[in-house]
mmCIF file of C-alpha atoms and ligand atoms in Angstrom:
data_model
loop_
_atom_site.group_PDB
_atom_site.id
_atom_site.type_symbol
_atom_site.label_atom_id
_atom_site.label_comp_id
_atom_site.label_asym_id
_atom_site.label_seq_id
_atom_site.Cartn_x
_atom_site.Cartn_y
_atom_site.Cartn_z
ATOM 1 C CA MET Y 1 -15.455 -63.851 -19.328
ATOM 2 C CA HIS Y 2 -11.906 -63.991 -18.055
ATOM 3 C CA ILE Y 3 -10.230 -60.629 -17.521
ATOM 4 C CA ASP Y 4 -6.534 -60.756 -16.658
ATOM 5 C CA PHE Y 5 -4.216 -57.797 -16.196
ATOM 6 C CA THR Y 6 -1.105 -59.801 -15.326
ATOM 7 C CA GLY Y 7 1.949 -57.915 -16.623
ATOM 8 C CA ARG Y 8 0.037 -54.655 -16.955
ATOM 9 C CA THR Y 9 0.242 -51.478 -14.898
ATOM 10 C CA ALA Y 10 -2.880 -49.485 -14.084
ATOM 11 C CA LEU Y 11 -2.782 -45.987 -12.583
ATOM 12 C CA VAL Y 12 -5.960 -44.785 -10.879
ATOM 13 C CA THR Y 13 -5.875 -41.149 -9.785
ATOM 14 C CA GLY Y 14 -7.683 -40.124 -6.609
ATOM 15 C CA SER Y 15 -7.750 -43.668 -5.310
ATOM 16 C CA THR Y 16 -7.544 -43.318 -1.529
ATOM 17 C CA LEU Y 17 -11.344 -43.338 -1.237
ATOM 18 C CA GLY Y 18 -14.621 -44.024 -2.965
ATOM 19 C CA ILE Y 19 -14.845 -45.034 -6.625
ATOM 20 C CA GLY Y 20 -11.074 -44.656 -7.125
ATOM 21 C CA LEU Y 21 -10.246 -47.023 -4.270
ATOM 22 C CA ALA Y 22 -12.810 -49.597 -5.441
ATOM 23 C CA THR Y 23 -11.388 -49.374 -8.971
ATOM 24 C CA ALA Y 24 -7.800 -49.773 -7.784
ATOM 25 C CA GLU Y 25 -8.846 -52.817 -5.769
ATOM 26 C CA ALA Y 26 -10.623 -54.321 -8.791
ATOM 27 C CA PHE Y 27 -7.464 -53.894 -10.909
ATOM 28 C CA ALA Y 28 -5.359 -55.485 -8.172
ATOM 29 C CA ARG Y 29 -7.782 -58.432 -8.030
ATOM 30 C CA ALA Y 30 -7.451 -58.821 -11.808
ATOM 31 C CA GLY Y 31 -3.660 -59.124 -11.440
ATOM 32 C CA ALA Y 32 -2.515 -55.630 -12.439
ATOM 33 C CA ARG Y 33 0.362 -53.791 -10.881
ATOM 34 C CA THR Y 34 -1.802 -51.039 -9.442
ATOM 35 C CA VAL Y 35 -0.705 -47.475 -8.789
ATOM 36 C CA LEU Y 36 -2.692 -45.640 -6.125
ATOM 37 C CA ASN Y 37 -2.672 -41.853 -6.046
ATOM 38 C CA GLY Y 38 -3.877 -39.141 -3.686
ATOM 39 C CA ARG Y 39 -2.353 -36.116 -1.996
ATOM 40 C CA ASP Y 40 -1.860 -37.497 1.472
ATOM 41 C CA GLU Y 41 0.760 -40.131 2.396
ATOM 42 C CA ALA Y 42 -1.154 -41.437 5.417
ATOM 43 C CA ARG Y 43 -4.413 -41.899 3.476
ATOM 44 C CA LEU Y 44 -2.474 -43.580 0.656
ATOM 45 C CA LYS Y 45 -0.800 -45.985 3.055
ATOM 46 C CA SER Y 46 -4.084 -46.906 4.655
ATOM 47 C CA ALA Y 47 -5.723 -47.461 1.222
ATOM 48 C CA ALA Y 48 -2.803 -49.628 0.041
ATOM 49 C CA ASP Y 49 -2.740 -51.635 3.291
ATOM 50 C CA GLY Y 50 -6.494 -52.229 2.934
ATOM 51 C CA ILE Y 51 -6.120 -53.582 -0.607
ATOM 52 C CA ARG Y 52 -3.172 -55.803 0.391
ATOM 53 C CA ALA Y 53 -5.248 -57.223 3.262
ATOM 54 C CA ARG Y 54 -8.294 -57.910 1.042
ATOM 55 C CA VAL Y 55 -6.352 -59.094 -2.034
ATOM 56 C CA PRO Y 56 -3.537 -61.443 -1.020
ATOM 57 C CA GLY Y 57 -0.474 -60.972 -3.251
ATOM 58 C CA ALA Y 58 -1.698 -57.614 -4.613
ATOM 59 C CA ASP Y 59 1.034 -55.603 -6.309
ATOM 60 C CA VAL Y 60 0.270 -52.062 -5.143
ATOM 61 C CA VAL Y 61 2.404 -48.945 -5.506
ATOM 62 C CA THR Y 62 1.516 -45.526 -4.047
ATOM 63 C CA VAL Y 63 2.429 -42.094 -5.405
ATOM 64 C CA ALA Y 64 1.508 -38.954 -3.474
ATOM 65 C CA ALA Y 65 0.889 -36.181 -5.997
ATOM 66 C CA ASP Y 66 -1.663 -33.433 -6.528
ATOM 67 C CA VAL Y 67 -2.847 -34.166 -10.054
ATOM 68 C CA SER Y 68 -4.461 -30.753 -10.406
ATOM 69 C CA THR Y 69 -0.966 -29.281 -10.868
ATOM 70 C CA ALA Y 70 1.728 -29.691 -13.525
ATOM 71 C CA GLU Y 71 4.213 -30.604 -10.754
ATOM 72 C CA GLY Y 72 1.899 -33.383 -9.586
ATOM 73 C CA ALA Y 73 1.667 -34.806 -13.102
ATOM 74 C CA ARG Y 74 5.468 -34.705 -13.415
ATOM 75 C CA ALA Y 75 5.906 -36.424 -10.035
ATOM 76 C CA LEU Y 76 3.670 -39.266 -11.240
ATOM 77 C CA LEU Y 77 5.630 -39.619 -14.474
ATOM 78 C CA GLU Y 78 8.939 -39.743 -12.593
ATOM 79 C CA ALA Y 79 7.643 -42.385 -10.178
ATOM 80 C CA VAL Y 80 5.845 -44.456 -12.845
ATOM 81 C CA PRO Y 81 7.199 -43.682 -16.331
ATOM 82 C CA GLU Y 82 5.239 -46.394 -18.170
ATOM 83 C CA ILE Y 83 1.631 -47.469 -17.691
ATOM 84 C CA ASP Y 84 -0.873 -49.475 -19.724
ATOM 85 C CA VAL Y 85 -4.059 -48.117 -18.180
ATOM 86 C CA LEU Y 86 -4.815 -44.593 -16.996
ATOM 87 C CA VAL Y 87 -8.005 -43.975 -15.058
ATOM 88 C CA ASN Y 88 -8.574 -40.259 -14.574
ATOM 89 C CA ASN Y 89 -10.837 -40.531 -11.570
ATOM 90 C CA THR Y 90 -9.892 -37.540 -9.410
ATOM 91 C CA GLY Y 91 -12.785 -35.156 -9.093
ATOM 92 C CA ILE Y 92 -14.253 -32.634 -6.676
ATOM 93 C CA PHE Y 93 -17.853 -31.524 -6.309
ATOM 94 C CA ALA Y 94 -19.668 -28.795 -4.390
ATOM 95 C CA SER Y 95 -23.179 -27.476 -4.157
ATOM 96 C CA THR Y 96 -23.329 -23.723 -4.935
ATOM 97 C CA PRO Y 97 -26.013 -21.646 -6.689
ATOM 98 C CA VAL Y 98 -24.730 -20.954 -10.190
ATOM 99 C CA LEU Y 99 -24.815 -17.167 -9.952
ATOM 100 C CA GLU Y 100 -22.675 -17.300 -6.815
ATOM 101 C CA ILE Y 101 -19.822 -19.355 -8.293
ATOM 102 C CA GLN Y 102 -16.829 -17.040 -8.598
ATOM 103 C CA ASP Y 103 -14.148 -17.052 -11.344
ATOM 104 C CA GLU Y 104 -11.575 -18.724 -9.116
ATOM 105 C CA GLU Y 105 -13.965 -21.571 -8.355
ATOM 106 C CA TRP Y 106 -14.773 -22.103 -12.062
ATOM 107 C CA ARG Y 107 -11.006 -22.314 -12.700
ATOM 108 C CA ARG Y 108 -10.407 -24.665 -9.769
ATOM 109 C CA PHE Y 109 -13.090 -27.059 -10.963
ATOM 110 C CA PHE Y 110 -11.648 -27.037 -14.478
ATOM 111 C CA GLU Y 111 -8.108 -27.641 -13.241
ATOM 112 C CA VAL Y 112 -8.931 -30.471 -10.828
ATOM 113 C CA ASN Y 113 -11.619 -32.224 -12.860
ATOM 114 C CA VAL Y 114 -10.495 -31.685 -16.466
ATOM 115 C CA LEU Y 115 -6.955 -30.391 -16.909
ATOM 116 C CA SER Y 116 -5.561 -33.030 -14.519
ATOM 117 C CA GLY Y 117 -6.645 -35.839 -16.856
ATOM 118 C CA VAL Y 118 -5.672 -33.960 -20.013
ATOM 119 C CA ARG Y 119 -2.105 -33.526 -18.701
ATOM 120 C CA LEU Y 120 -1.778 -37.176 -17.720
ATOM 121 C CA ALA Y 121 -3.129 -38.339 -21.084
ATOM 122 C CA ARG Y 122 -0.630 -36.049 -22.820
ATOM 123 C CA GLN Y 123 2.273 -37.554 -20.923
ATOM 124 C CA TYR Y 124 1.268 -41.217 -21.034
ATOM 125 C CA MET Y 125 -0.638 -41.649 -24.319
ATOM 126 C CA PRO Y 126 2.338 -41.362 -26.728
ATOM 127 C CA GLY Y 127 4.090 -44.299 -24.985
ATOM 128 C CA MET Y 128 0.902 -46.371 -25.099
ATOM 129 C CA MET Y 129 0.543 -45.685 -28.843
ATOM 130 C CA GLU Y 130 4.171 -46.632 -29.491
ATOM 131 C CA ARG Y 131 3.719 -49.920 -27.634
ATOM 132 C CA GLY Y 132 0.411 -50.623 -29.442
ATOM 133 C CA PHE Y 133 -1.741 -51.008 -26.366
ATOM 134 C CA GLY Y 134 -3.306 -48.602 -23.916
ATOM 135 C CA ARG Y 135 -6.524 -47.721 -22.167
ATOM 136 C CA ILE Y 136 -7.567 -44.306 -20.888
ATOM 137 C CA VAL Y 137 -10.796 -43.919 -18.955
ATOM 138 C CA PHE Y 138 -12.183 -40.598 -17.752
ATOM 139 C CA VAL Y 139 -14.574 -40.813 -14.821
ATOM 140 C CA SER Y 140 -17.296 -38.394 -15.843
ATOM 141 C CA SER Y 141 -20.812 -38.415 -14.372
ATOM 142 C CA GLU Y 142 -24.511 -38.545 -15.245
ATOM 143 C CA THR Y 143 -24.308 -34.767 -14.671
ATOM 144 C CA ALA Y 144 -22.412 -34.553 -17.963
ATOM 145 C CA ILE Y 145 -25.789 -35.047 -19.651
ATOM 146 C CA ASP Y 146 -28.194 -33.618 -17.088
ATOM 147 C CA THR Y 147 -26.644 -30.469 -15.561
ATOM 148 C CA PRO Y 148 -27.556 -30.227 -11.863
ATOM 149 C CA LEU Y 149 -28.921 -26.825 -10.865
ATOM 150 C CA ASP Y 150 -26.802 -26.628 -7.714
ATOM 151 C CA MET Y 151 -23.578 -27.892 -9.355
ATOM 152 C CA VAL Y 152 -23.325 -26.230 -12.738
ATOM 153 C CA HIS Y 153 -19.533 -25.843 -12.494
ATOM 154 C CA TYR Y 154 -19.195 -29.525 -11.658
ATOM 155 C CA GLY Y 155 -21.560 -30.516 -14.489
ATOM 156 C CA MET Y 156 -19.577 -28.326 -16.881
ATOM 157 C CA THR Y 157 -16.381 -30.262 -16.119
ATOM 158 C CA LYS Y 158 -18.097 -33.612 -16.546
ATOM 159 C CA THR Y 159 -19.544 -32.613 -19.931
ATOM 160 C CA ALA Y 160 -16.092 -31.382 -20.961
ATOM 161 C CA LEU Y 161 -14.637 -34.824 -20.218
ATOM 162 C CA LEU Y 162 -16.905 -36.425 -22.839
ATOM 163 C CA ALA Y 163 -15.444 -34.119 -25.482
ATOM 164 C CA VAL Y 164 -11.886 -34.680 -24.259
ATOM 165 C CA ALA Y 165 -12.266 -38.474 -24.305
ATOM 166 C CA SER Y 166 -13.854 -38.414 -27.749
ATOM 167 C CA GLY Y 167 -11.101 -36.175 -29.150
ATOM 168 C CA LEU Y 168 -8.294 -38.244 -27.633
ATOM 169 C CA ALA Y 169 -9.878 -41.431 -28.989
ATOM 170 C CA LYS Y 170 -9.730 -39.908 -32.476
ATOM 171 C CA ALA Y 171 -6.083 -38.929 -31.908
ATOM 172 C CA ALA Y 172 -5.336 -42.578 -31.029
ATOM 173 C CA ALA Y 173 -7.123 -44.039 -34.066
ATOM 174 C CA GLY Y 174 -5.619 -47.308 -35.277
ATOM 175 C CA THR Y 175 -2.987 -47.542 -32.533
ATOM 176 C CA GLY Y 176 -4.499 -50.104 -30.156
ATOM 177 C CA VAL Y 177 -5.159 -47.377 -27.611
ATOM 178 C CA THR Y 178 -8.760 -46.695 -26.587
ATOM 179 C CA VAL Y 179 -10.143 -43.699 -24.752
ATOM 180 C CA ASN Y 180 -13.579 -43.677 -23.139
ATOM 181 C CA SER Y 181 -15.567 -41.960 -20.462
ATOM 182 C CA VAL Y 182 -17.673 -43.653 -17.820
ATOM 183 C CA LEU Y 183 -20.736 -41.907 -16.359
ATOM 184 C CA PRO Y 184 -21.642 -42.974 -12.819
ATOM 185 C CA GLY Y 185 -24.802 -41.838 -11.086
ATOM 186 C CA PRO Y 186 -25.049 -41.233 -7.317
ATOM 187 C CA THR Y 187 -22.601 -43.691 -5.811
ATOM 188 C CA HIS Y 188 -22.306 -44.627 -2.155
ATOM 189 C CA THR Y 189 -19.041 -42.949 -1.188
ATOM 190 C CA GLU Y 190 -18.082 -41.021 1.951
ATOM 191 C CA GLY Y 191 -18.581 -37.734 0.067
ATOM 192 C CA ILE Y 192 -22.088 -38.581 -1.127
ATOM 193 C CA GLU Y 193 -22.996 -39.779 2.361
ATOM 194 C CA GLU Y 194 -22.129 -36.328 3.755
ATOM 195 C CA TYR Y 195 -23.951 -34.599 0.883
ATOM 196 C CA ILE Y 196 -27.145 -36.627 1.345
ATOM 197 C CA THR Y 197 -27.073 -36.328 5.125
ATOM 198 C CA ALA Y 198 -26.803 -32.527 4.825
ATOM 199 C CA LEU Y 199 -29.581 -32.445 2.216
ATOM 200 C CA ILE Y 200 -32.007 -34.574 4.287
ATOM 201 C CA PRO Y 201 -31.143 -33.872 7.943
ATOM 202 C CA GLU Y 202 -34.553 -35.053 9.164
ATOM 203 C CA ALA Y 203 -33.905 -38.710 8.188
ATOM 204 C CA GLU Y 204 -33.295 -40.987 11.169
ATOM 205 C CA THR Y 205 -30.919 -43.385 9.422
ATOM 206 C CA PHE Y 206 -28.704 -43.099 6.369
ATOM 207 C CA ASP Y 207 -30.753 -45.785 4.679
ATOM 208 C CA ALA Y 208 -33.906 -43.674 5.078
ATOM 209 C CA ALA Y 209 -32.015 -40.596 3.831
ATOM 210 C CA GLN Y 210 -30.810 -42.531 0.809
ATOM 211 C CA ARG Y 211 -34.344 -43.658 -0.098
ATOM 212 C CA GLU Y 212 -35.670 -40.126 0.356
ATOM 213 C CA PHE Y 213 -32.801 -38.755 -1.776
ATOM 214 C CA ILE Y 214 -33.623 -41.118 -4.632
ATOM 215 C CA ALA Y 215 -37.368 -40.433 -4.391
ATOM 216 C CA ARG Y 216 -36.948 -36.649 -4.321
ATOM 217 C CA PHE Y 217 -33.811 -35.957 -6.338
ATOM 218 C CA ARG Y 218 -33.341 -38.998 -8.632
ATOM 219 C CA PRO Y 219 -36.921 -40.203 -9.222
ATOM 220 C CA THR Y 220 -35.963 -41.648 -12.613
ATOM 221 C CA SER Y 221 -33.452 -44.070 -11.073
ATOM 222 C CA LEU Y 222 -34.332 -47.542 -12.290
ATOM 223 C CA ILE Y 223 -32.399 -49.287 -9.540
ATOM 224 C CA GLN Y 224 -33.949 -47.050 -6.850
ATOM 225 C CA ARG Y 225 -30.804 -47.021 -4.704
ATOM 226 C CA LEU Y 226 -27.312 -45.614 -4.615
ATOM 227 C CA ILE Y 227 -24.780 -47.348 -6.832
ATOM 228 C CA ARG Y 228 -22.024 -49.374 -5.192
ATOM 229 C CA PRO Y 229 -18.453 -48.164 -5.943
ATOM 230 C CA SER Y 230 -17.613 -51.719 -7.065
ATOM 231 C CA GLU Y 231 -20.357 -51.523 -9.729
ATOM 232 C CA VAL Y 232 -18.609 -48.514 -11.275
ATOM 233 C CA ALA Y 233 -15.205 -50.178 -10.842
ATOM 234 C CA ASP Y 234 -16.344 -53.270 -12.762
ATOM 235 C CA LEU Y 235 -17.290 -51.219 -15.834
ATOM 236 C CA ILE Y 236 -13.975 -49.338 -15.685
ATOM 237 C CA VAL Y 237 -12.007 -52.582 -15.446
ATOM 238 C CA PHE Y 238 -13.898 -54.153 -18.345
ATOM 239 C CA THR Y 239 -13.402 -51.010 -20.469
ATOM 240 C CA SER Y 240 -9.681 -51.168 -19.668
ATOM 241 C CA SER Y 241 -9.322 -54.811 -20.603
ATOM 242 C CA ASP Y 242 -8.294 -56.589 -23.812
ATOM 243 C CA ARG Y 243 -11.925 -57.632 -24.205
ATOM 244 C CA ALA Y 244 -13.081 -54.037 -24.778
ATOM 245 C CA SER Y 245 -10.855 -53.454 -27.802
ATOM 246 C CA ALA Y 246 -13.718 -52.226 -30.023
ATOM 247 C CA THR Y 247 -15.074 -49.751 -27.493
ATOM 248 C CA THR Y 248 -13.468 -46.350 -27.945
ATOM 249 C CA GLY Y 249 -14.626 -42.752 -28.021
ATOM 250 C CA ALA Y 250 -17.661 -43.932 -26.047
ATOM 251 C CA ALA Y 251 -19.559 -42.470 -23.126
ATOM 252 C CA LEU Y 252 -20.613 -45.444 -21.021
ATOM 253 C CA LYS Y 253 -23.419 -45.082 -18.511
ATOM 254 C CA VAL Y 254 -23.359 -46.756 -15.097
ATOM 255 C CA GLU Y 255 -25.970 -44.473 -13.526
ATOM 256 C CA GLY Y 256 -28.651 -46.950 -12.548
ATOM 257 C CA GLY Y 257 -30.901 -45.793 -15.369
ATOM 258 C CA THR Y 258 -31.411 -42.241 -14.061
ATOM 259 C CA LEU Y 259 -30.736 -40.698 -17.478
ATOM 260 C CA THR Y 260 -33.867 -41.115 -19.516
ATOM 261 C CA SER Y 261 -32.277 -40.342 -22.896
ATOM 262 C CA LEU Y 262 -31.707 -43.372 -25.121
ATOM 263 C CA THR Y 263 -28.112 -42.311 -25.850
ATOM 264 C CA PRO Y 264 -25.703 -40.555 -23.486
HETATM 265 N N1 NAP T 1 -19.699 -40.354 -5.708
HETATM 266 C C1 NAP T 1 -20.589 -40.136 -6.663
HETATM 267 O O1 NAP T 1 -21.798 -40.207 -6.453
HETATM 268 C C2 NAP T 1 -20.134 -39.817 -8.066
HETATM 269 C C3 NAP T 1 -21.104 -39.784 -9.088
HETATM 270 C C4 NAP T 1 -20.689 -39.515 -10.395
HETATM 271 C C5 NAP T 1 -19.358 -39.276 -10.649
HETATM 272 N N2 NAP T 1 -18.441 -39.298 -9.635
HETATM 273 C C6 NAP T 1 -17.051 -39.006 -9.983
HETATM 274 O O2 NAP T 1 -16.256 -40.106 -9.575
HETATM 275 C C7 NAP T 1 -14.950 -39.665 -9.218
HETATM 276 C C8 NAP T 1 -14.636 -40.174 -7.826
HETATM 277 O O3 NAP T 1 -15.631 -39.671 -6.951
HETATM 278 P P1 NAP T 1 -15.723 -40.142 -5.437
HETATM 279 O O4 NAP T 1 -17.046 -39.679 -4.945
HETATM 280 O O5 NAP T 1 -15.340 -41.566 -5.327
HETATM 281 O O6 NAP T 1 -14.589 -39.216 -4.796
HETATM 282 P P2 NAP T 1 -14.107 -39.067 -3.293
HETATM 283 O O7 NAP T 1 -14.677 -40.159 -2.447
HETATM 284 O O8 NAP T 1 -14.367 -37.640 -2.903
HETATM 285 O O9 NAP T 1 -12.560 -39.310 -3.464
HETATM 286 C C9 NAP T 1 -11.813 -38.401 -4.185
HETATM 287 C C10 NAP T 1 -10.411 -38.954 -4.320
HETATM 288 O O10 NAP T 1 -9.664 -38.023 -5.059
HETATM 289 C C11 NAP T 1 -8.501 -37.702 -4.326
HETATM 290 N N3 NAP T 1 -8.144 -36.338 -4.695
HETATM 291 C C12 NAP T 1 -8.890 -35.210 -4.563
HETATM 292 N N4 NAP T 1 -8.223 -34.171 -5.105
HETATM 293 C C13 NAP T 1 -7.051 -34.674 -5.579
HETATM 294 C C14 NAP T 1 -5.941 -34.125 -6.259
HETATM 295 N N5 NAP T 1 -5.918 -32.819 -6.544
HETATM 296 N N6 NAP T 1 -4.899 -34.924 -6.615
HETATM 297 C C15 NAP T 1 -4.940 -36.262 -6.327
HETATM 298 N N7 NAP T 1 -5.965 -36.850 -5.702
HETATM 299 C C16 NAP T 1 -6.996 -36.066 -5.343
HETATM 300 C C17 NAP T 1 -8.834 -37.923 -2.878
HETATM 301 O O11 NAP T 1 -7.670 -38.272 -2.182
HETATM 302 P P3 NAP T 1 -6.913 -37.334 -1.118
HETATM 303 O O12 NAP T 1 -7.970 -36.458 -0.468
HETATM 304 O O13 NAP T 1 -6.311 -38.340 -0.214
HETATM 305 O O14 NAP T 1 -5.937 -36.555 -1.927
HETATM 306 C C18 NAP T 1 -9.727 -39.149 -2.999
HETATM 307 O O15 NAP T 1 -8.940 -40.315 -3.101
HETATM 308 C C19 NAP T 1 -14.987 -38.141 -9.327
HETATM 309 O O16 NAP T 1 -14.452 -37.746 -10.561
HETATM 310 C C20 NAP T 1 -16.467 -37.824 -9.249
HETATM 311 O O17 NAP T 1 -16.784 -36.610 -9.889
HETATM 312 C C21 NAP T 1 -18.801 -39.556 -8.362
#
């Protein structure tokens, strides 16, 4: 299958690291003009330089903006007024017992993980519908379906994204714009490496910690390993392509089989 984004612009929020960076790189490889976003200029520059080095000829633009704020959303719109693909990837996680999560923290998780993407969809979707083509992908999580005991606030935001994507897909009916959510499982990013290392301090190597993590905390994983960021990126890029024109309002799993339900 040939996937070509030549002539298209893809914005990936939170793309200085992890899944966002891998997704931005995959769009650049597929020929898109790719907009990287994060809050820090130095991290953005290093991410963009990395993609340019790995993908000769990559057309990469960087915009520093905090997407959890209305000002950040406006700054993105000013810098890049028209896009064809919006990947709402930015997300934070933390491990806290549910009864200890304070109001401010519930609000912060909602604003960073949910409202950020809602605002960007609101500002970019009308233009996509007018032009008759657009793709919006929300990066949710397996925790949307299976709420983790130590991250209920995080799980809440990821479940909310399924409803947001479904509702926006209905709002875009018949316009050529699709809206979907993608549900990764534990993916090998810097953040998850820290999380697993803290959870299993007795492991001698990260590889041993990773195997122990899967055995103890994700025993239903069918791939029995962490997911590679590029594996998530590939599903996002396909979902954003011309070829996925009949996939909308969907919740697409890329969680290595950890969710045992037949439907997401
Ligand atoms: N890793 C996993 O196992 C996993 C599993 C399921 C779902 N997910 C979801 O996948 C997405 C990416 O996760 P990840 O683990 O790849 O993340 P990550 O490695 O922690 O990277 C987060 C990215 O978001 C940026 N960021 C954070 N807050 C921001 C803000 N307010 N405005 C703009 N950028 C912001 C960070 O850049 P700066 O710090 O430079 O601003 C960074 O580029 C998240 O939505 C996460 O919930 C991850």
